[in-house]
CSV table of C-alpha atoms in Angstrom, one decimal:
chain,number,residue,atom,x,y,z
G,704,MET,CA,-129.9,24.4,46.7
G,705,ASN,CA,-128.7,26.7,43.3
G,706,GLU,CA,-129.9,23.9,40.9
G,707,PHE,CA,-130.2,25.5,37.2
G,708,ALA,CA,-128.4,27.8,35.3
G,709,PHE,CA,-129.5,29.7,32.2
G,710,MET,CA,-127.5,31.6,29.5
G,711,ILE,CA,-128.2,34.8,27.8
G,712,HIS,CA,-126.4,36.5,25.6
G,713,PRO,CA,-126.4,40.3,24.4
G,714,LEU,CA,-128.9,40.5,21.4
G,715,ASP,CA,-127.0,43.8,20.2
G,716,LEU,CA,-124.2,46.2,20.9
G,717,ASN,CA,-126.9,48.6,23.3
G,718,ASP,CA,-126.9,45.1,25.7
G,719,ILE,CA,-123.1,45.4,25.5
G,720,TYR,CA,-123.4,49.2,26.4
G,721,ARG,CA,-125.6,49.5,29.3
G,722,LYS,CA,-123.1,46.3,31.1
G,723,PHE,CA,-120.3,48.7,29.8
G,724,PRO,CA,-121.0,52.2,29.0
G,725,PHE,CA,-117.5,53.6,28.1
G,726,ALA,CA,-117.3,51.3,25.0
G,727,LYS,CA,-120.1,53.1,23.4
G,728,ALA,CA,-116.6,55.2,22.9
G,729,MET,CA,-115.2,52.6,20.5
G,730,PRO,CA,-116.4,51.7,16.9
G,731,ASN,CA,-119.2,49.2,16.9
G,732,ARG,CA,-116.9,46.6,15.3
G,733,LEU,CA,-114.0,46.8,17.6
G,734,VAL,CA,-116.4,46.2,20.4
G,735,GLU,CA,-117.8,43.0,18.9
G,736,LYS,CA,-114.2,42.2,18.2
G,737,VAL,CA,-113.3,42.3,21.6
G,738,MET,CA,-116.0,40.4,23.3
G,739,SER,CA,-115.5,37.4,20.8
G,740,PHE,CA,-112.2,37.1,22.8
G,741,CYS,CA,-114.4,37.7,26.6
G,742,PRO,CA,-114.6,34.5,28.3
G,743,PRO,CA,-117.8,33.4,29.4
G,744,LEU,CA,-119.5,36.0,32.0
G,745,TYR,CA,-121.2,35.6,35.6
G,746,VAL,CA,-124.6,37.4,35.3
G,747,SER,CA,-126.1,37.2,38.7
G,748,HIS,CA,-127.3,34.9,41.1
G,749,ILE,CA,-131.7,34.0,40.7
G,750,THR,CA,-133.3,33.4,44.1
G,751,GLY,CA,-137.0,33.0,45.8
G,752,VAL,CA,-138.0,30.8,43.2
G,753,LYS,CA,-141.1,28.8,44.9
G,754,SER,CA,-144.0,27.0,44.6
G,755,LYS,CA,-146.1,25.0,46.9
G,756,TYR,CA,-144.1,21.8,46.2
G,757,LYS,CA,-140.7,23.0,45.8
G,758,GLU,CA,-138.1,26.0,46.2
G,759,THR,CA,-134.8,26.5,44.1
G,760,GLN,CA,-132.4,29.1,43.2
G,761,GLY,CA,-130.2,29.3,40.3
G,762,TYR,CA,-127.8,31.7,37.8
G,763,PHE,CA,-127.4,33.7,35.0
G,764,VAL,CA,-124.8,33.2,32.9
G,765,ALA,CA,-123.6,35.2,29.4
G,766,CYS,CA,-122.0,34.1,25.9
G,767,PRO,CA,-120.8,37.2,25.2
G,768,LEU,CA,-121.5,36.9,21.6
G,769,THR,CA,-124.4,39.1,19.7
G,770,ALA,CA,-127.5,37.8,18.0
G,771,ARG,CA,-125.5,39.1,14.8
G,772,GLN,CA,-122.1,37.7,15.3
G,773,MET,CA,-124.0,33.8,16.2
G,774,LEU,CA,-125.7,33.9,13.0
G,775,GLU,CA,-122.4,35.5,10.9
G,776,LEU,CA,-119.5,33.9,12.7
G,777,PRO,CA,-118.1,30.3,11.9
G,778,GLU,CA,-121.0,27.9,13.8
G,779,GLN,CA,-118.0,26.1,15.0
G,780,PHE,CA,-116.5,29.1,16.5
G,781,VAL,CA,-120.0,30.1,18.0
G,782,LEU,CA,-120.8,26.4,19.6
G,783,LYS,CA,-117.1,26.6,20.9
G,784,LYS,CA,-117.8,29.7,23.1
G,785,ILE,CA,-121.2,28.7,23.8
G,786,ILE,CA,-119.7,25.4,24.8
G,787,GLN,CA,-117.4,27.1,27.4
G,788,THR,CA,-120.3,28.9,29.0
G,789,GLY,CA,-122.0,25.7,29.8
G,790,LYS,CA,-118.9,24.3,31.4
G,791,TYR,CA,-118.5,27.8,33.6
G,792,ALA,CA,-122.2,27.1,34.4
G,793,GLU,CA,-121.1,23.2,35.3
G,794,LYS,CA,-118.4,24.8,37.8
G,795,LEU,CA,-121.3,26.9,39.3
G,796,GLY,CA,-122.2,23.2,40.3
G,797,VAL,CA,-125.4,23.5,38.8
G,798,LYS,CA,-127.7,20.4,37.7
G,799,ILE,CA,-129.6,21.7,34.4
G,800,LEU,CA,-128.5,24.4,32.1
G,801,GLY,CA,-131.1,26.5,29.8
G,802,LEU,CA,-130.1,27.6,26.6
G,803,GLY,CA,-131.7,31.1,26.0
G,804,ALA,CA,-132.0,33.9,22.6
G,805,MET,CA,-129.7,32.1,19.7
G,806,THR,CA,-127.7,30.2,21.9
G,807,SER,CA,-130.8,27.6,21.5
G,808,VAL,CA,-130.5,27.8,17.3
G,809,VAL,CA,-127.1,27.9,16.4
G,810,GLY,CA,-126.1,24.2,15.2
G,811,ASP,CA,-128.3,21.5,16.0
G,812,ALA,CA,-130.1,23.2,18.7
G,813,GLY,CA,-128.7,22.6,21.8
G,814,ILE,CA,-127.7,18.7,20.8
G,815,THR,CA,-124.2,19.0,20.3
G,816,VAL,CA,-123.7,21.5,23.6
G,817,ALA,CA,-125.5,18.9,25.4
G,818,LYS,CA,-122.9,16.1,24.3
G,819,ASN,CA,-120.0,18.3,25.0
G,820,LEU,CA,-121.4,18.9,29.0
G,821,ASN,CA,-122.1,16.8,31.9
G,822,ILE,CA,-125.2,18.3,33.2
G,823,PRO,CA,-128.9,18.5,31.1
G,824,VAL,CA,-129.6,21.0,28.7
G,825,THR,CA,-132.5,22.1,27.8
G,826,THR,CA,-133.4,25.2,24.9
G,827,GLY,CA,-137.0,26.1,26.5
G,828,ASN,CA,-138.6,25.2,23.3
G,829,SER,CA,-141.6,23.1,24.2
G,830,TYR,CA,-142.9,25.6,26.9
G,831,THR,CA,-142.1,28.5,24.7
G,832,VAL,CA,-144.7,26.9,22.5
G,833,TYR,CA,-147.2,26.2,24.8
G,834,THR,CA,-147.2,30.0,26.2
G,835,ALA,CA,-146.7,31.6,22.4
G,836,LEU,CA,-150.4,29.4,21.7
G,837,GLU,CA,-152.1,30.2,24.7
G,838,GLY,CA,-151.0,33.7,24.3
G,839,MET,CA,-151.8,34.2,21.1
G,840,LYS,CA,-155.7,32.7,21.5
G,841,LYS,CA,-156.2,34.7,24.8
G,842,ALA,CA,-155.5,37.7,22.6
G,843,ALA,CA,-157.5,36.9,19.6
G,844,GLU,CA,-160.7,36.2,21.9
G,845,MET,CA,-160.0,39.5,23.8
G,846,VAL,CA,-160.0,42.0,20.6
G,847,GLY,CA,-162.8,39.5,18.9
G,848,ILE,CA,-161.2,36.9,16.7
G,849,ASP,CA,-162.3,33.3,16.5
G,850,TRP,CA,-159.1,31.7,16.1
G,851,LYS,CA,-160.1,28.7,15.3
G,852,ARG,CA,-162.0,29.7,11.9
G,853,ALA,CA,-159.5,32.9,11.5
G,854,GLU,CA,-156.9,32.9,9.0
G,855,ILE,CA,-153.6,32.5,10.8
G,856,ALA,CA,-150.1,33.1,9.5
G,857,ILE,CA,-146.7,31.5,11.4
G,858,ILE,CA,-144.0,33.4,10.3
G,859,GLY,CA,-140.8,31.6,10.2
G,860,ALA,CA,-142.7,28.1,10.0
G,861,THR,CA,-140.2,25.5,9.6
G,862,GLY,CA,-138.2,26.4,12.7
G,863,SER,CA,-138.4,24.6,15.8
G,864,ILE,CA,-140.6,26.1,17.4
G,865,GLY,CA,-142.6,27.3,14.2
G,866,SER,CA,-143.1,24.0,12.8
G,867,ILE,CA,-144.5,22.8,15.9
G,868,CYS,CA,-147.3,25.2,16.6
G,869,ALA,CA,-148.6,24.4,13.1
G,870,ARG,CA,-148.9,21.2,13.5
G,871,ILE,CA,-150.8,21.5,16.8
G,872,LEU,CA,-153.0,25.0,15.5
G,873,SER,CA,-153.7,22.3,12.3
G,874,LYS,CA,-155.4,20.2,14.7
G,875,GLU,CA,-157.7,23.1,15.7
G,876,CYS,CA,-158.3,25.8,13.1
G,877,LYS,CA,-159.2,25.8,9.5
G,878,TYR,CA,-157.4,28.5,7.8
G,879,LEU,CA,-153.2,28.3,8.0
G,880,SER,CA,-150.5,30.0,6.3
G,881,LEU,CA,-146.8,29.2,6.4
G,882,ALA,CA,-143.8,31.4,5.8
G,883,ALA,CA,-140.4,30.6,5.6
G,884,ARG,CA,-137.2,31.1,3.4
G,885,ASP,CA,-136.8,27.2,2.8
G,886,HIS,CA,-139.3,26.3,0.1
G,887,LEU,CA,-138.4,22.8,0.1
G,888,LYS,CA,-138.7,22.9,3.7
G,889,LEU,CA,-142.1,24.4,3.4
G,890,GLU,CA,-143.3,21.8,1.3
G,891,LYS,CA,-142.3,18.8,3.8
G,892,LEU,CA,-143.9,20.7,6.4
G,893,ALA,CA,-147.4,21.0,4.7
G,894,ALA,CA,-147.5,17.2,3.5
G,895,LYS,CA,-146.7,16.6,7.2
G,896,ILE,CA,-149.9,18.6,8.6
G,897,TYR,CA,-152.2,17.5,5.6
G,898,TYR,CA,-151.1,13.7,6.4
G,899,GLU,CA,-151.3,14.1,10.6
G,900,ASP,CA,-154.9,16.2,10.2
G,901,GLY,CA,-156.6,16.6,6.4
G,902,LEU,CA,-155.8,20.5,6.3
G,903,ALA,CA,-154.5,21.9,3.0
G,904,VAL,CA,-152.3,25.1,4.4
G,905,ARG,CA,-150.8,27.6,2.1
G,906,THR,CA,-146.7,28.1,2.1
G,907,THR,CA,-144.7,31.2,1.0
G,908,THR,CA,-141.2,32.2,1.3
G,909,LYS,CA,-142.5,35.7,0.5
G,910,ILE,CA,-143.9,36.6,3.9
G,911,GLN,CA,-145.5,39.8,2.8
G,912,ASN,CA,-147.6,37.9,0.8
G,913,ILE,CA,-150.0,36.6,3.2
G,914,LEU,CA,-149.6,39.6,5.9
G,915,GLY,CA,-152.6,41.5,4.4
G,916,GLU,CA,-155.1,38.8,4.6
G,917,ALA,CA,-154.0,37.5,8.3
G,918,ASP,CA,-156.5,37.8,11.1
G,919,ILE,CA,-153.7,36.4,13.3
G,920,VAL,CA,-149.6,36.7,12.7
G,921,LEU,CA,-147.4,34.5,15.0
G,922,ALA,CA,-143.9,35.6,14.6
G,923,VAL,CA,-141.1,32.9,15.4
G,924,SER,CA,-138.5,33.6,13.0
G,925,SER,CA,-134.6,33.6,14.0
G,926,ALA,CA,-133.6,36.5,11.7
G,927,VAL,CA,-131.8,39.1,13.1
G,928,THR,CA,-133.9,42.2,11.5
G,929,GLU,CA,-137.4,43.2,11.8
G,930,ILE,CA,-139.1,41.1,8.7
G,931,ILE,CA,-143.1,42.2,9.5
G,932,ASP,CA,-143.8,45.6,7.3
G,933,PRO,CA,-146.7,47.1,9.5
G,934,ARG,CA,-148.7,48.8,6.5
G,935,ARG,CA,-149.1,45.2,5.3
G,936,LEU,CA,-150.8,44.2,8.0
G,937,LYS,CA,-154.9,44.9,8.0
G,938,PRO,CA,-156.8,46.9,11.1
G,939,GLY,CA,-157.6,44.5,14.2
G,940,THR,CA,-154.7,41.6,13.1
G,941,VAL,CA,-153.2,40.7,16.2
G,942,VAL,CA,-149.7,39.9,15.8
G,943,CYS,CA,-147.5,37.8,18.6
G,944,ASP,CA,-143.9,38.0,18.3
G,945,VAL,CA,-141.9,35.1,19.8
G,946,ALA,CA,-138.9,35.7,18.2
G,947,ARG,CA,-136.1,37.4,20.0
G,948,PRO,CA,-134.2,39.5,18.4
G,949,ARG,CA,-137.7,40.7,17.3
G,950,SER,CA,-139.8,40.3,13.8
G,951,VAL,CA,-142.2,42.5,14.2
G,952,SER,CA,-140.5,46.3,13.3
G,953,GLN,CA,-141.2,49.1,16.2
G,954,ALA,CA,-143.0,50.9,13.7
G,955,ILE,CA,-146.0,49.4,14.1
G,956,ALA,CA,-146.1,51.1,17.9
G,957,LYS,CA,-146.1,54.4,16.3
G,958,GLU,CA,-148.0,54.0,13.1
G,959,ARG,CA,-150.7,51.5,13.6
G,960,ASP,CA,-153.0,52.0,16.5
G,961,ASP,CA,-155.7,49.7,14.6
G,962,VAL,CA,-153.2,46.6,15.8
G,963,LEU,CA,-152.5,45.0,18.5
G,964,VAL,CA,-148.7,43.5,19.0
G,965,ILE,CA,-147.9,41.1,21.8
G,966,GLU,CA,-144.6,39.3,23.2
G,967,GLY,CA,-145.0,36.0,23.4
G,968,GLY,CA,-143.8,33.5,26.3
G,969,LEU,CA,-143.8,35.6,28.8
G,970,ILE,CA,-144.8,34.1,32.6
G,971,GLU,CA,-144.8,35.3,36.1
G,972,ILE,CA,-142.8,32.9,38.5
G,973,PRO,CA,-144.4,31.7,41.3
G,974,GLY,CA,-142.7,33.2,45.0
G,975,ASP,CA,-140.6,35.8,46.0
G,976,VAL,CA,-138.3,35.8,42.8
G,977,ASN,CA,-135.2,38.0,42.4
G,978,PHE,CA,-133.2,37.5,39.1
G,979,ASN,CA,-131.3,40.5,40.5
G,980,PHE,CA,-130.5,41.5,36.9
G,981,ASN,CA,-132.6,43.6,34.8
G,982,PHE,CA,-133.1,42.3,31.7
G,983,GLY,CA,-136.0,44.5,30.7
G,984,TYR,CA,-138.9,43.0,32.6
G,985,PRO,CA,-140.7,43.4,35.4
G,986,PRO,CA,-140.0,41.3,38.8
G,987,LYS,CA,-141.0,37.5,39.1
G,988,LEU,CA,-141.4,38.1,35.0
G,989,ALA,CA,-139.2,35.9,32.6
G,990,LEU,CA,-139.5,34.7,29.4
G,991,ALA,CA,-141.0,30.9,28.6
G,992,CYS,CA,-137.9,29.2,27.5
G,993,MET,CA,-136.1,30.2,31.1
G,994,ALA,CA,-139.5,29.3,33.0
G,995,GLU,CA,-139.3,25.5,31.1
G,996,THR,CA,-135.7,25.5,33.4
G,997,ILE,CA,-137.3,26.3,36.2
G,998,LEU,CA,-139.9,24.5,35.8
G,999,LEU,CA,-137.4,20.9,35.2
G,1000,ALA,CA,-135.6,21.9,38.4
G,1001,LEU,CA,-138.9,22.0,40.8
G,1002,GLU,CA,-140.4,19.0,39.3
G,1003,ASN,CA,-136.4,17.2,39.5
G,1004,LEU,CA,-136.7,16.2,35.7
G,1005,TRP,CA,-132.9,16.4,35.2
G,1006,GLU,CA,-133.0,15.5,31.5
G,1007,PRO,CA,-133.1,17.1,28.1
G,1008,TYR,CA,-136.0,17.9,27.8
G,1009,THR,CA,-135.9,20.1,24.4
G,1010,LEU,CA,-133.3,19.3,21.9
G,1011,GLY,CA,-132.9,19.5,18.8
G,1012,ARG,CA,-135.3,20.4,16.0
G,1013,ASP,CA,-138.4,18.3,16.3
G,1014,LEU,CA,-140.4,18.7,19.1
G,1015,THR,CA,-143.4,16.9,19.7
G,1016,VAL,CA,-146.9,17.4,20.6
G,1017,ASP,CA,-146.4,15.1,23.7
G,1018,GLN,CA,-143.6,17.7,24.9
G,1019,VAL,CA,-145.8,20.4,25.0
G,1020,LYS,CA,-148.8,19.3,27.0
G,1021,LYS,CA,-146.3,17.8,29.3
G,1022,ILE,CA,-144.3,21.2,30.3
G,1023,GLY,CA,-147.9,22.9,30.0
G,1024,LYS,CA,-149.2,20.4,32.8
G,1025,ILE,CA,-146.7,20.5,34.5
G,1026,ALA,CA,-146.4,24.3,34.6
G,1027,GLU,CA,-150.0,24.4,35.5
G,1028,LYS,CA,-148.8,22.4,39.0
G,1029,HIS,CA,-146.0,25.1,39.8
G,1030,GLY,CA,-148.5,28.1,39.7
G,1031,PHE,CA,-147.1,29.3,36.2
G,1032,LYS,CA,-149.0,31.2,34.7
G,1033,LEU,CA,-149.2,33.6,31.5
G,1034,ALA,CA,-148.3,37.3,32.4
G,1035,GLY,CA,-149.9,40.3,31.4
G,1036,PHE,CA,-149.7,41.4,27.7
G,1037,ARG,CA,-146.8,43.3,26.9
G,1038,SER,CA,-146.1,45.3,23.9
G,1039,PHE,CA,-142.1,46.8,22.9
G,1040,GLU,CA,-141.4,46.3,26.5
G,1041,ARG,CA,-144.4,48.0,27.8
G,1042,PRO,CA,-147.7,46.5,29.6
G,1043,VAL,CA,-150.4,46.5,27.1
G,1044,ASP,CA,-153.7,48.6,29.2
G,1045,GLU,CA,-157.2,47.7,28.6
G,1046,GLU,CA,-157.8,50.5,26.3
G,1047,LYS,CA,-155.6,49.5,23.6
G,1048,ILE,CA,-157.5,46.2,23.9
G,1049,LEU,CA,-160.6,47.8,23.1
G,1050,ARG,CA,-159.5,50.4,20.8
G,1051,VAL,CA,-158.6,47.3,18.5
G,1052,ARG,CA,-161.5,45.6,19.1
G,1053,SER,CA,-163.9,48.7,18.1
G,1054,ILE,CA,-161.5,48.5,14.9
G,1055,ARG,CA,-162.0,45.2,14.0
G,1056,MET,CA,-165.9,45.0,15.1
G,1057,ASN,CA,-166.0,48.0,12.5
G,1058,THR,CA,-164.0,47.7,9.8
G,1059,PRO,CA,-165.8,45.3,7.0
G,1060,ASN,CA,-163.0,43.3,5.9
G,1061,ALA,CA,-161.7,42.9,9.2
G,1062,GLN,CA,-165.3,41.4,11.0
G,1063,ALA,CA,-164.7,38.1,13.5
G,1064,ILE,CA,-165.5,35.3,11.2
């Protein structure tokens, strides 16, 4: 019955301190050094997942490296730690493994990890894309934005999630701006979009250049620092933050009550679900990357559904249909770990409708 495992890791030192409070007395760098020598960790048993077609159970397992370490330590060392954690999951008897947060980004986005394991591996990015776009569209409509005709900016556009989001949106919207660090990759993506859909997109390596014009910002960057300056956003903007760690500064919550920030990819899992682990969300809610792993178990799809950085539109559409079949649905909007209430949505909508340069197009 224990059919899946999902790999997590500490995003920063605060996650480590919650698990090991005594570590707060140690220097930060020493804590990370010690954790880099730790073996994979068993976190919890996940029970109660049940759709009308099947039920399943699984495990959380943890790679002990922080997000910063995964980006700064030698790639081969990081991959070795991720593979070790995957082998630990194999020993638990699961049939599929999902890679969470930065474990799905390092190296070739899961391909090397999968080659070194005897069970299929998925990054969950297909369902992450599907839910990010669905959530973005729903939030935009609620504050009075016609997203098909609005200015949409994608931050981290050349990544695995960002590029497929751009290709899907380019079939539906009129104005699209793409930001990323690599100019050549941006131009290649822009050329592909123009070839596929005839849409000329704007590209830039300077994120702040496009924030002030955007009605909707989709943040999918894998940067470990917050890169969106709240002062650059215009009134009534909707920001969908799919990135983990976050790309959106928490200063937005304090300084900009005229902007709606939502977390992308939060899913309500069917059944009497118990994760037996508090990872910051209410009961039964999980990130879409994890939800994809559970969906594959419920569907008996024991295959590497999403690996590497080249996702397809068909992959995204198919996993969306599987999710609908099993009763997975977008959870209510959340912002910085707190529910977004109706009052907040109505306030942003009112501000947008009464700000001349932020009217719905």
